[in-house]
Each structure stands twice: as structure tokens, then as C-alpha cells.
mmCIF file of N, CA and C in Angstrom:
data_model
loop_
_atom_site.group_PDB
_atom_site.id
_atom_site.type_symbol
_atom_site.label_atom_id
_atom_site.label_comp_id
_atom_site.label_asym_id
_atom_site.label_seq_id
_atom_site.Cartn_x
_atom_site.Cartn_y
_atom_site.Cartn_z
ATOM 1 N N MET A 567 29.558 -15.133 -7.230
ATOM 2 C CA MET A 567 28.279 -14.784 -6.658
ATOM 3 C C MET A 567 28.013 -15.706 -5.480
ATOM 4 N N ALA A 568 27.660 -15.092 -4.387
ATOM 5 C CA ALA A 568 27.403 -15.868 -3.180
ATOM 6 C C ALA A 568 26.071 -16.607 -3.260
ATOM 7 N N SER A 569 25.109 -16.043 -3.975
ATOM 8 C CA SER A 569 23.812 -16.705 -4.108
ATOM 9 C C SER A 569 23.187 -16.302 -5.442
ATOM 10 N N GLU A 570 22.111 -16.945 -5.770
ATOM 11 C CA GLU A 570 21.389 -16.604 -6.988
ATOM 12 C C GLU A 570 20.209 -15.698 -6.695
ATOM 13 N N ARG A 571 20.179 -15.110 -5.503
ATOM 14 C CA ARG A 571 19.083 -14.238 -5.105
ATOM 15 C C ARG A 571 19.192 -12.904 -5.824
ATOM 16 N N ARG A 572 18.101 -12.445 -6.419
ATOM 17 C CA ARG A 572 18.083 -11.159 -7.114
ATOM 18 C C ARG A 572 18.105 -10.046 -6.084
ATOM 19 N N THR A 573 19.032 -9.118 -6.249
ATOM 20 C CA THR A 573 19.115 -7.975 -5.337
ATOM 21 C C THR A 573 18.767 -6.672 -6.035
ATOM 22 N N ALA A 574 18.743 -6.655 -7.354
ATOM 23 C CA ALA A 574 18.404 -5.453 -8.099
ATOM 24 C C ALA A 574 17.991 -5.828 -9.510
ATOM 25 N N THR A 575 17.213 -4.960 -10.114
ATOM 26 C CA THR A 575 16.854 -5.091 -11.516
ATOM 27 C C THR A 575 17.310 -3.820 -12.214
ATOM 28 N N LEU A 576 18.178 -3.963 -13.181
ATOM 29 C CA LEU A 576 18.686 -2.814 -13.912
ATOM 30 C C LEU A 576 17.859 -2.639 -15.183
ATOM 31 N N THR A 577 17.305 -1.466 -15.349
ATOM 32 C CA THR A 577 16.511 -1.185 -16.536
ATOM 33 C C THR A 577 17.200 -0.086 -17.338
ATOM 34 N N GLY A 578 16.889 0.029 -18.578
ATOM 35 C CA GLY A 578 17.494 1.060 -19.389
ATOM 36 C C GLY A 578 17.650 0.676 -20.847
ATOM 37 N N HIS A 579 17.706 -0.601 -21.136
ATOM 38 C CA HIS A 579 17.780 -1.046 -22.531
ATOM 39 C C HIS A 579 16.346 -1.247 -23.031
ATOM 40 N N THR A 580 15.959 -0.479 -24.023
ATOM 41 C CA THR A 580 14.593 -0.617 -24.524
ATOM 42 C C THR A 580 14.392 -1.924 -25.285
ATOM 43 N N LEU A 581 15.460 -2.459 -25.842
ATOM 44 C CA LEU A 581 15.362 -3.720 -26.587
ATOM 45 C C LEU A 581 16.011 -4.887 -25.854
ATOM 46 N N GLY A 582 16.357 -4.687 -24.583
ATOM 47 C CA GLY A 582 16.981 -5.741 -23.797
ATOM 48 C C GLY A 582 18.492 -5.743 -23.934
ATOM 49 N N ALA A 583 19.153 -6.307 -22.947
ATOM 50 C CA ALA A 583 20.613 -6.421 -22.953
ATOM 51 C C ALA A 583 21.017 -7.724 -23.633
ATOM 52 N N ILE A 584 22.130 -7.670 -24.356
ATOM 53 C CA ILE A 584 22.656 -8.858 -25.039
ATOM 54 C C ILE A 584 23.879 -9.392 -24.297
ATOM 55 N N THR A 585 24.742 -8.485 -23.841
ATOM 56 C CA THR A 585 25.940 -8.896 -23.120
ATOM 57 C C THR A 585 26.122 -8.027 -21.884
ATOM 58 N N ALA A 586 26.877 -8.550 -20.928
ATOM 59 C CA ALA A 586 27.205 -7.797 -19.719
ATOM 60 C C ALA A 586 28.549 -8.293 -19.202
ATOM 61 N N ALA A 587 29.313 -7.371 -18.601
ATOM 62 C CA ALA A 587 30.620 -7.738 -18.043
ATOM 63 C C ALA A 587 30.953 -6.784 -16.904
ATOM 64 N N PHE A 588 31.653 -7.296 -15.897
ATOM 65 C CA PHE A 588 32.114 -6.490 -14.777
ATOM 66 C C PHE A 588 33.482 -5.906 -15.097
ATOM 67 N N SER A 589 33.747 -4.703 -14.572
ATOM 68 C CA SER A 589 35.084 -4.118 -14.684
ATOM 69 C C SER A 589 36.037 -4.944 -13.828
ATOM 70 N N PRO A 590 37.339 -4.834 -14.055
ATOM 71 C CA PRO A 590 38.296 -5.595 -13.244
ATOM 72 C C PRO A 590 38.163 -5.326 -11.744
ATOM 73 N N SER A 591 37.801 -4.106 -11.363
ATOM 74 C CA SER A 591 37.647 -3.782 -9.938
ATOM 75 C C SER A 591 36.325 -4.277 -9.373
ATOM 76 N N GLY A 592 35.381 -4.614 -10.243
ATOM 77 C CA GLY A 592 34.072 -5.063 -9.802
ATOM 78 C C GLY A 592 33.136 -3.924 -9.416
ATOM 79 N N SER A 593 33.555 -2.679 -9.633
ATOM 80 C CA SER A 593 32.739 -1.545 -9.219
ATOM 81 C C SER A 593 31.826 -1.021 -10.334
ATOM 82 N N THR A 594 31.987 -1.546 -11.548
ATOM 83 C CA THR A 594 31.170 -1.115 -12.674
ATOM 84 C C THR A 594 30.725 -2.330 -13.474
ATOM 85 N N LEU A 595 29.498 -2.277 -13.928
ATOM 86 C CA LEU A 595 28.968 -3.290 -14.831
ATOM 87 C C LEU A 595 28.683 -2.590 -16.153
ATOM 88 N N VAL A 596 29.103 -3.161 -17.247
ATOM 89 C CA VAL A 596 28.773 -2.616 -18.572
ATOM 90 C C VAL A 596 27.839 -3.605 -19.246
ATOM 91 N N SER A 597 26.777 -3.081 -19.842
ATOM 92 C CA SER A 597 25.849 -3.933 -20.577
ATOM 93 C C SER A 597 25.609 -3.304 -21.946
ATOM 94 N N SER A 598 25.394 -4.153 -22.913
ATOM 95 C CA SER A 598 25.136 -3.651 -24.260
ATOM 96 C C SER A 598 23.925 -4.354 -24.844
ATOM 97 N N GLY A 599 23.240 -3.628 -25.683
ATOM 98 C CA GLY A 599 22.076 -4.165 -26.366
ATOM 99 C C GLY A 599 22.034 -3.612 -27.772
ATOM 100 N N ASN A 600 20.933 -3.814 -28.443
ATOM 101 C CA ASN A 600 20.789 -3.308 -29.802
ATOM 102 C C ASN A 600 20.649 -1.789 -29.837
ATOM 103 N N ASP A 601 20.279 -1.204 -28.703
ATOM 104 C CA ASP A 601 19.994 0.225 -28.697
ATOM 105 C C ASP A 601 21.096 1.085 -28.079
ATOM 106 N N THR A 602 21.880 0.546 -27.138
ATOM 107 C CA THR A 602 22.838 1.385 -26.426
ATOM 108 C C THR A 602 23.805 0.543 -25.599
ATOM 109 N N ILE A 603 24.798 1.203 -25.068
ATOM 110 C CA ILE A 603 25.707 0.616 -24.081
ATOM 111 C C ILE A 603 25.476 1.370 -22.783
ATOM 112 N N ARG A 604 25.384 0.665 -21.677
ATOM 113 C CA ARG A 604 25.133 1.279 -20.377
ATOM 114 C C ARG A 604 26.256 0.930 -19.412
ATOM 115 N N LEU A 605 26.626 1.902 -18.593
ATOM 116 C CA LEU A 605 27.564 1.684 -17.497
ATOM 117 C C LEU A 605 26.790 1.807 -16.196
ATOM 118 N N TRP A 606 26.925 0.818 -15.333
ATOM 119 C CA TRP A 606 26.203 0.781 -14.066
ATOM 120 C C TRP A 606 27.210 0.881 -12.924
ATOM 121 N N ASP A 607 27.051 1.903 -12.081
ATOM 122 C CA ASP A 607 27.925 2.100 -10.930
ATOM 123 C C ASP A 607 27.470 1.165 -9.818
ATOM 124 N N LEU A 608 28.301 0.221 -9.426
ATOM 125 C CA LEU A 608 27.947 -0.772 -8.416
ATOM 126 C C LEU A 608 28.436 -0.407 -7.025
ATOM 127 N N ASP A 609 29.098 0.743 -6.891
ATOM 128 C CA ASP A 609 29.550 1.204 -5.580
ATOM 129 C C ASP A 609 28.350 1.811 -4.869
ATOM 130 N N ALA A 610 27.815 1.122 -3.869
ATOM 131 C CA ALA A 610 26.586 1.549 -3.199
ATOM 132 C C ALA A 610 26.721 2.928 -2.563
ATOM 133 N N GLY A 611 27.853 3.207 -1.950
ATOM 134 C CA GLY A 611 28.048 4.508 -1.317
ATOM 135 C C GLY A 611 28.039 5.638 -2.329
ATOM 136 N N ARG A 612 28.740 5.456 -3.421
ATOM 137 C CA ARG A 612 28.801 6.480 -4.473
ATOM 138 C C ARG A 612 27.425 6.658 -5.120
ATOM 139 N N ALA A 613 26.742 5.558 -5.368
ATOM 140 C CA ALA A 613 25.403 5.638 -5.958
ATOM 141 C C ALA A 613 24.437 6.352 -5.011
ATOM 142 N N THR A 614 24.514 6.050 -3.727
ATOM 143 C CA THR A 614 23.658 6.715 -2.745
ATOM 144 C C THR A 614 23.925 8.210 -2.712
ATOM 145 N N ARG A 615 25.190 8.615 -2.712
ATOM 146 C CA ARG A 615 25.511 10.048 -2.713
ATOM 147 C C ARG A 615 24.958 10.735 -3.949
ATOM 148 N N HIS A 616 25.071 10.065 -5.097
ATOM 149 C CA HIS A 616 24.543 10.646 -6.336
ATOM 150 C C HIS A 616 23.022 10.787 -6.252
ATOM 151 N N ILE A 617 22.346 9.757 -5.789
ATOM 152 C CA ILE A 617 20.883 9.813 -5.651
ATOM 153 C C ILE A 617 20.485 10.933 -4.698
ATOM 154 N N CYS A 618 21.180 11.056 -3.579
ATOM 155 C CA CYS A 618 20.867 12.103 -2.610
ATOM 156 C C CYS A 618 21.083 13.482 -3.214
ATOM 157 N N ASP A 619 22.126 13.645 -4.016
ATOM 158 C CA ASP A 619 22.383 14.932 -4.670
ATOM 159 C C ASP A 619 21.267 15.288 -5.648
ATOM 160 N N VAL A 620 20.755 14.283 -6.344
ATOM 161 C CA VAL A 620 19.736 14.522 -7.362
ATOM 162 C C VAL A 620 18.342 14.629 -6.758
ATOM 163 N N VAL A 621 18.011 13.714 -5.860
ATOM 164 C CA VAL A 621 16.647 13.623 -5.337
ATOM 165 C C VAL A 621 16.399 14.582 -4.178
ATOM 166 N N GLY A 622 17.346 14.699 -3.286
ATOM 167 C CA GLY A 622 17.173 15.645 -2.194
ATOM 168 C C GLY A 622 16.961 15.018 -0.842
ATOM 169 N N PRO A 623 15.881 15.414 -0.158
ATOM 170 C CA PRO A 623 15.723 15.084 1.266
ATOM 171 C C PRO A 623 15.733 13.587 1.572
ATOM 172 N N ALA A 624 16.081 13.316 2.810
ATOM 173 C CA ALA A 624 16.171 11.932 3.277
ATOM 174 C C ALA A 624 14.796 11.283 3.373
ATOM 175 N N VAL A 625 14.788 9.979 3.293
ATOM 176 C CA VAL A 625 13.581 9.181 3.466
ATOM 177 C C VAL A 625 13.374 8.969 4.957
ATOM 178 N N ASP A 626 12.139 9.140 5.421
ATOM 179 C CA ASP A 626 11.898 8.898 6.843
ATOM 180 C C ASP A 626 11.716 7.399 7.099
ATOM 181 N N ARG A 627 11.731 7.038 8.363
ATOM 182 C CA ARG A 627 11.697 5.626 8.771
ATOM 183 C C ARG A 627 10.454 4.902 8.237
ATOM 184 N N ASP A 628 9.290 5.542 8.293
ATOM 185 C CA ASP A 628 8.056 4.892 7.835
ATOM 186 C C ASP A 628 8.078 4.623 6.334
ATOM 187 N N ARG A 629 8.548 5.584 5.560
ATOM 188 C CA ARG A 629 8.622 5.407 4.102
ATOM 189 C C ARG A 629 9.620 4.309 3.750
ATOM 190 N N TRP A 630 10.769 4.306 4.435
ATOM 191 C CA TRP A 630 11.793 3.275 4.235
ATOM 192 C C TRP A 630 11.181 1.889 4.452
ATOM 193 N N ARG A 631 10.477 1.738 5.574
ATOM 194 C CA ARG A 631 9.886 0.444 5.927
ATOM 195 C C ARG A 631 8.882 -0.006 4.869
ATOM 196 N N LYS A 632 8.146 0.949 4.295
ATOM 197 C CA LYS A 632 7.171 0.609 3.257
ATOM 198 C C LYS A 632 7.866 0.177 1.962
ATOM 199 N N LEU A 633 8.939 0.876 1.587
ATOM 200 C CA LEU A 633 9.622 0.589 0.328
ATOM 201 C C LEU A 633 10.570 -0.604 0.410
ATOM 202 N N MET A 634 11.248 -0.741 1.563
ATOM 203 C CA MET A 634 12.273 -1.786 1.704
ATOM 204 C C MET A 634 12.165 -2.450 3.078
ATOM 205 N N PRO A 635 11.120 -3.213 3.300
ATOM 206 C CA PRO A 635 10.891 -3.780 4.628
ATOM 207 C C PRO A 635 11.974 -4.739 5.111
ATOM 208 N N ASP A 636 12.721 -5.343 4.214
ATOM 209 C CA ASP A 636 13.736 -6.316 4.613
ATOM 210 C C ASP A 636 15.111 -5.707 4.807
ATOM 211 N N VAL A 637 15.249 -4.412 4.574
ATOM 212 C CA VAL A 637 16.553 -3.736 4.705
ATOM 213 C C VAL A 637 16.544 -2.876 5.959
ATOM 214 N N PRO A 638 17.537 -3.058 6.844
ATOM 215 C CA PRO A 638 17.573 -2.250 8.060
ATOM 216 C C PRO A 638 17.649 -0.759 7.728
ATOM 217 N N PHE A 639 16.903 0.051 8.458
ATOM 218 C CA PHE A 639 16.835 1.492 8.216
ATOM 219 C C PHE A 639 18.158 2.182 8.547
ATOM 220 N N HIS A 640 18.558 3.093 7.692
ATOM 221 C CA HIS A 640 19.602 4.046 7.992
ATOM 222 C C HIS A 640 19.327 5.303 7.178
ATOM 223 N N MET A 641 19.692 6.448 7.670
ATOM 224 C CA MET A 641 19.410 7.715 7.020
ATOM 225 C C MET A 641 20.379 7.893 5.852
ATOM 226 N N PRO A 642 19.932 7.674 4.599
ATOM 227 C CA PRO A 642 20.843 7.692 3.463
ATOM 228 C C PRO A 642 21.350 9.071 3.057
ATOM 229 N N CYS A 643 20.590 10.106 3.301
ATOM 230 C CA CYS A 643 20.963 11.443 2.818
ATOM 231 C C CYS A 643 21.130 12.425 3.974
ATOM 232 N N SER A 644 21.850 12.012 4.971
ATOM 233 C CA SER A 644 22.033 12.918 6.113
ATOM 234 C C SER A 644 23.326 13.682 6.018
#
């Protein structure tokens, strides 16, 4: 890890996660808790494509700036 800065919060375990491990390629994180096992896709491009397929239209510049002011704008679902 290059820094201890939080870049994301993964939610999904109703009782909290107990363990977590990265896949050998580093593209997947697996976490387990008392309630379930979760696989997290860490490939930003693949995750963005999936979100765009599910959610639909692109975010405009103003909405982007409101939601993520520190991230440079780019059209994610074009």
C-alpha cells in the first residue's frame, strides 16, 4: 500500500467482515464474515463498465463535481 489514505468503503457484511485477502493478481478482494463471503472486483475499468451497464446514462460534469470534487472529470459511460 502506497499510503494509508482511505479510497473506498466496501459495505455488504451485515455483521462485519472478519477476514480479507487479495487474489494473487490483485484484481479481486475476498472478505468473509459471520453472514457471508463477498468477492470485490478491484479492476476499476471492469467495475465502471458493469455500473454503466446496470445504471445507464452518464453523469454530467456538474453532478460529478458535486459527488467527487477531488477526482478529475471524465465521462464514465460514453
